[in-house]
XYZ file of C-alpha atoms in Angstrom:
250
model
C -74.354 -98.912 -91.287
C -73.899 -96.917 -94.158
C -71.617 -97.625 -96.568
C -69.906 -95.429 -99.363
C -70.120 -97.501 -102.531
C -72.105 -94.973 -104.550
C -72.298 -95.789 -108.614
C -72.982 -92.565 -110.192
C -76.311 -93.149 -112.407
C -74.484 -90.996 -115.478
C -72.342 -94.068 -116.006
C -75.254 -95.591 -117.269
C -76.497 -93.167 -119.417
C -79.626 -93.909 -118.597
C -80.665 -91.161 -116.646
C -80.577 -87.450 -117.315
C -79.351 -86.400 -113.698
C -82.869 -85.588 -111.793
C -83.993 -87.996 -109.546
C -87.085 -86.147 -108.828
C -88.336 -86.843 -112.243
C -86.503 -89.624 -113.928
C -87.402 -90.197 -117.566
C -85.722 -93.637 -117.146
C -83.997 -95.834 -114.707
C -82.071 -99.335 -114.536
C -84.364 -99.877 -111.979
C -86.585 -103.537 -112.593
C -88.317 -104.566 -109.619
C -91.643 -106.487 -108.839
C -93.300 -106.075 -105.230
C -95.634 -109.867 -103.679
C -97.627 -109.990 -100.772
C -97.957 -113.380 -99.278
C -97.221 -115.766 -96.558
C -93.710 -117.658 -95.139
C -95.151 -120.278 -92.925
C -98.519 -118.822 -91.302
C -96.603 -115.417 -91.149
C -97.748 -112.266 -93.445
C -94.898 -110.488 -95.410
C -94.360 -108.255 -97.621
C -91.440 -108.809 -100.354
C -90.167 -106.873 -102.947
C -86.916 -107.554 -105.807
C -85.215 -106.238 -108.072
C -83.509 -108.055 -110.853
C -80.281 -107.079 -112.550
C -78.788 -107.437 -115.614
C -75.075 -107.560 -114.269
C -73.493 -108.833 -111.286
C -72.339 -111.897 -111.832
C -73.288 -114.296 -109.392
C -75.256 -112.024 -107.583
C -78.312 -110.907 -110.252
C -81.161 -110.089 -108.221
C -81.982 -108.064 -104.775
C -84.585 -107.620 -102.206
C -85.959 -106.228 -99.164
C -88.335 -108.150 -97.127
C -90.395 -107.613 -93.993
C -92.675 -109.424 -91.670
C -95.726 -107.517 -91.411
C -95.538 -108.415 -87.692
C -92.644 -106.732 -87.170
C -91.959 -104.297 -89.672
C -87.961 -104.430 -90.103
C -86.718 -104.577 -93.643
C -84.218 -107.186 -94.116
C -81.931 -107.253 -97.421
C -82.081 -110.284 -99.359
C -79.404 -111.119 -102.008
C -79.020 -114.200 -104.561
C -79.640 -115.726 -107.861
C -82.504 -116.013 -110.266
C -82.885 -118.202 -113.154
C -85.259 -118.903 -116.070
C -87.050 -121.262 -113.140
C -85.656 -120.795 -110.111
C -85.084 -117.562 -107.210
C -82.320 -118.232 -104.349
C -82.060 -115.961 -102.166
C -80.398 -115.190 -99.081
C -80.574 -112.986 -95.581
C -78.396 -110.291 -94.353
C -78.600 -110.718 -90.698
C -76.016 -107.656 -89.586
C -73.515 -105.311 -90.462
C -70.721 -107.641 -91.618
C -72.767 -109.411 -93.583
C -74.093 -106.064 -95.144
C -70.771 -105.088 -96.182
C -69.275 -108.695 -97.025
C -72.231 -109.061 -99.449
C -74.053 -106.089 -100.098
C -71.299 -103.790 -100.426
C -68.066 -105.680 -101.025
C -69.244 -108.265 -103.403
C -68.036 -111.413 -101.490
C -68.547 -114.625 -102.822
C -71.156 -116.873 -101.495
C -72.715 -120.309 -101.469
C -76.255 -120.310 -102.637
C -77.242 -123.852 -101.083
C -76.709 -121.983 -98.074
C -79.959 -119.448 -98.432
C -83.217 -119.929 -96.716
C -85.367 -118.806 -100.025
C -85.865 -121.118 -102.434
C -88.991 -120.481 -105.322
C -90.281 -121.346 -108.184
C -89.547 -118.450 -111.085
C -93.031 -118.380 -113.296
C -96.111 -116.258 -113.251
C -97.339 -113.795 -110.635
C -97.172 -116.523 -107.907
C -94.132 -117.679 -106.323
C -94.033 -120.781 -104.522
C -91.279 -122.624 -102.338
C -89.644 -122.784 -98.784
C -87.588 -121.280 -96.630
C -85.690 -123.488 -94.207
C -82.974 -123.016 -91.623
C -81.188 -126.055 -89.414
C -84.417 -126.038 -87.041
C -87.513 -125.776 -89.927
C -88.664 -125.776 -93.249
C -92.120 -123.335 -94.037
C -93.575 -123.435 -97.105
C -93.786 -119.595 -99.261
C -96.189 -118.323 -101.418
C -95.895 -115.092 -102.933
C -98.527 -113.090 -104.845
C -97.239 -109.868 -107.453
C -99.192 -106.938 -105.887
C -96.967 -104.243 -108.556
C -94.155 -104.335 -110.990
C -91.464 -101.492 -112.116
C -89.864 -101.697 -115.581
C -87.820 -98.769 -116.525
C -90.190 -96.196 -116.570
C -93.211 -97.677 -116.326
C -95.310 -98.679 -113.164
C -97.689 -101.994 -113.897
C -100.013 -103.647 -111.683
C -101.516 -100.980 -109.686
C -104.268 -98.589 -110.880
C -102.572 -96.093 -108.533
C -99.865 -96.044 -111.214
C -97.658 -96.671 -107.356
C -95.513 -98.836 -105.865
C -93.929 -99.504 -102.462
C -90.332 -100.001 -101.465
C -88.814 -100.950 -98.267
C -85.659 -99.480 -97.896
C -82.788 -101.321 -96.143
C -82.235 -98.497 -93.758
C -84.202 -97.969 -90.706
C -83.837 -96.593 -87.112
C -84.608 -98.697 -84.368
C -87.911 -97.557 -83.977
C -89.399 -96.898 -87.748
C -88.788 -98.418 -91.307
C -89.207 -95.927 -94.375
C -90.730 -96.777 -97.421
C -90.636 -94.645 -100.642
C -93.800 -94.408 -102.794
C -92.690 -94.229 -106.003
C -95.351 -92.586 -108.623
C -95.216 -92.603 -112.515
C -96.299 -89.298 -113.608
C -96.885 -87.333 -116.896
C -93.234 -85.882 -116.656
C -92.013 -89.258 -115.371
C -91.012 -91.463 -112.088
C -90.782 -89.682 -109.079
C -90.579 -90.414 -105.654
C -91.579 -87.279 -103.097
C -92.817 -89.366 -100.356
C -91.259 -91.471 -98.253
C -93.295 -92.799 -95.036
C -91.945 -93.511 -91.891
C -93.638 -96.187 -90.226
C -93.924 -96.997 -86.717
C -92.625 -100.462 -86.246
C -94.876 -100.594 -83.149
C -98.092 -99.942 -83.947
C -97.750 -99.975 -87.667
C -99.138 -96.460 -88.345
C -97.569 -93.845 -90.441
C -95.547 -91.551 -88.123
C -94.898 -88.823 -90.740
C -94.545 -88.585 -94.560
C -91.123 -86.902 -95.341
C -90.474 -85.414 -98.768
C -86.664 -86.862 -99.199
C -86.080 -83.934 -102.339
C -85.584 -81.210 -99.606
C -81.801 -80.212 -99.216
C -80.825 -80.459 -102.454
C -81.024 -83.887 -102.306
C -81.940 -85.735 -105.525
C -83.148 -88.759 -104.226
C -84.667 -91.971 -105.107
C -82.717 -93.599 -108.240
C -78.695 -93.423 -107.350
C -77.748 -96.464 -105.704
C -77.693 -99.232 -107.890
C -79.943 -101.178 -105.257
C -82.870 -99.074 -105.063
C -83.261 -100.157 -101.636
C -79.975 -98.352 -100.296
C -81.460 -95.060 -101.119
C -81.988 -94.930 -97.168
C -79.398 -96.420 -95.399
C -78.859 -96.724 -91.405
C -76.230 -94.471 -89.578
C -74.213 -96.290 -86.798
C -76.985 -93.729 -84.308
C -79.623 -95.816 -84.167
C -82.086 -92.883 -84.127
C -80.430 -91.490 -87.721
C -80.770 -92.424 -91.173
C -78.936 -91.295 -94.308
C -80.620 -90.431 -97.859
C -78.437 -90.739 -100.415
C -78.339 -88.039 -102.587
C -77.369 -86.909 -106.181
C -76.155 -83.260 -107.369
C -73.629 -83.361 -109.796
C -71.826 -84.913 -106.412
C -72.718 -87.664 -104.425
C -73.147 -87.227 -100.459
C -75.577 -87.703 -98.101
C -78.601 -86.270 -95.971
C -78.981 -87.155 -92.443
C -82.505 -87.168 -90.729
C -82.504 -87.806 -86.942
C -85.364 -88.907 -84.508
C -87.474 -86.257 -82.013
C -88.270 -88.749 -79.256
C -90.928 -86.927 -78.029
C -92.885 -86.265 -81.199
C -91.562 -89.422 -83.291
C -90.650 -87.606 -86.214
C -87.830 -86.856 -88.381
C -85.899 -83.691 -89.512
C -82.742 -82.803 -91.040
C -79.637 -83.053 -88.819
C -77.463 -79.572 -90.101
């Protein structure tokens, strides 16, 4: 669902006001491929300098399935706690609102060193052992790890057929991000590349989670880019069943 807790990157004064070519961001964020039990995922978290109790966040799939799920919790000089949104209350309780919350409680629990996480996660039923290899890293303005100069991100919005994730690119003029894919949850294939700048929308580094750029709308065929223009508001893309792509609801 989304939610309208927008922090407008000029408070940071980090940022000149184009998203389409950012010549900084707040953004720090490294991307691991790896395993939880025998299962394939894909991981990727961003730390944060403020926050309080809350100082990093992620977004997570199974490569199975496909479906982003935000992560939330605590990193240390050793240590990375992290727990699960599993639905909309918990999105806003957390994610949104800020709510307090006990971290012996999350599945995650790693090891903080290297380019290799280790650890478990574990609910009542089971415990499966993690590892975690760094595939890319963001730092400010700089893109580290891939030769590609790239790097993925799963945002926490998604329709219930497709996730979206935004390749962001470091370029002469800066970090941009003028692709976003739309991936088939299905099959796994790339439905459609959209270009989330149209509209007016300056796109990719206002929400101070990078992944609730794209957020879900309570239609579960619609998702919402959040945009910045001097203003914040929103642009809505909606599903064509038939083709399985996306265009701009008016």
């Amino acid at each position: 669902m989304l939610k309208k807790i927008i922090l407008s990157v000029s408070l940071f004064g980090i940022l000149s006001g184009s998203a389409a070519a950012a010549s900084d961001s707040w953004y720090v964020l490294d991307n691991y491929e790896g395993t939880i039990g025998k299962s394939p995922v894909h991981v990727s978290l961003q730390r944060y300098s403020f926050g309080g109790e809350t100082n990093v966040k992620g977004s997570y799939y199974y490569d199975k399935y496909r479906s982003p799920i935000p992560l939330y919790g605590k990193i240390t000089s050793d240590a990375i706690v992290l727990c699960e949104v599993a639905n909309d209350q918990e999105y806003d309780d957390y994610l949104t609102q800020g709510k307090k919350y006990d971290l012996n409680t999350c599945p995650l629990k790693l090891t903080n060193g290297g380019d290799v996480l280790h650890g478990t996660w574990q609910n009542a039923k089971r415990t499966l052992d993690v590892v975690l290899n760094k595939t890319a890293s963001m730092d400010k303005a700089a893109i580290s790890g891939n030769p590609a100069k790239t790097i993925e991100i799963p945002f926490w919005g998604q329709t219930a057929s497709h996730s979206f994730i935004g390749i962001y690119e470091m370029k002469d003029d800066g970090l941009s991000v003028n692709k976003v894919m739309a991936l088939n949850k299905s099959s796994g294939k790339v439905d459609q590349v959209i270009d989330p700048q149209l509209h007016q929308c300056d796109f990719g580094f206002y929400m101070t989670a990078i992944y609730q750029n794209i957020e879900r709308l309570n239609n579960s065929s619609q998702i919402a880019l959040n945009c910045y223009s001097k203003t914040d508001f929103s642009v809505v893309y909606g599903l064509n069943q038939v083709k399985q792509t996306y265009s701009f609801v008016d």
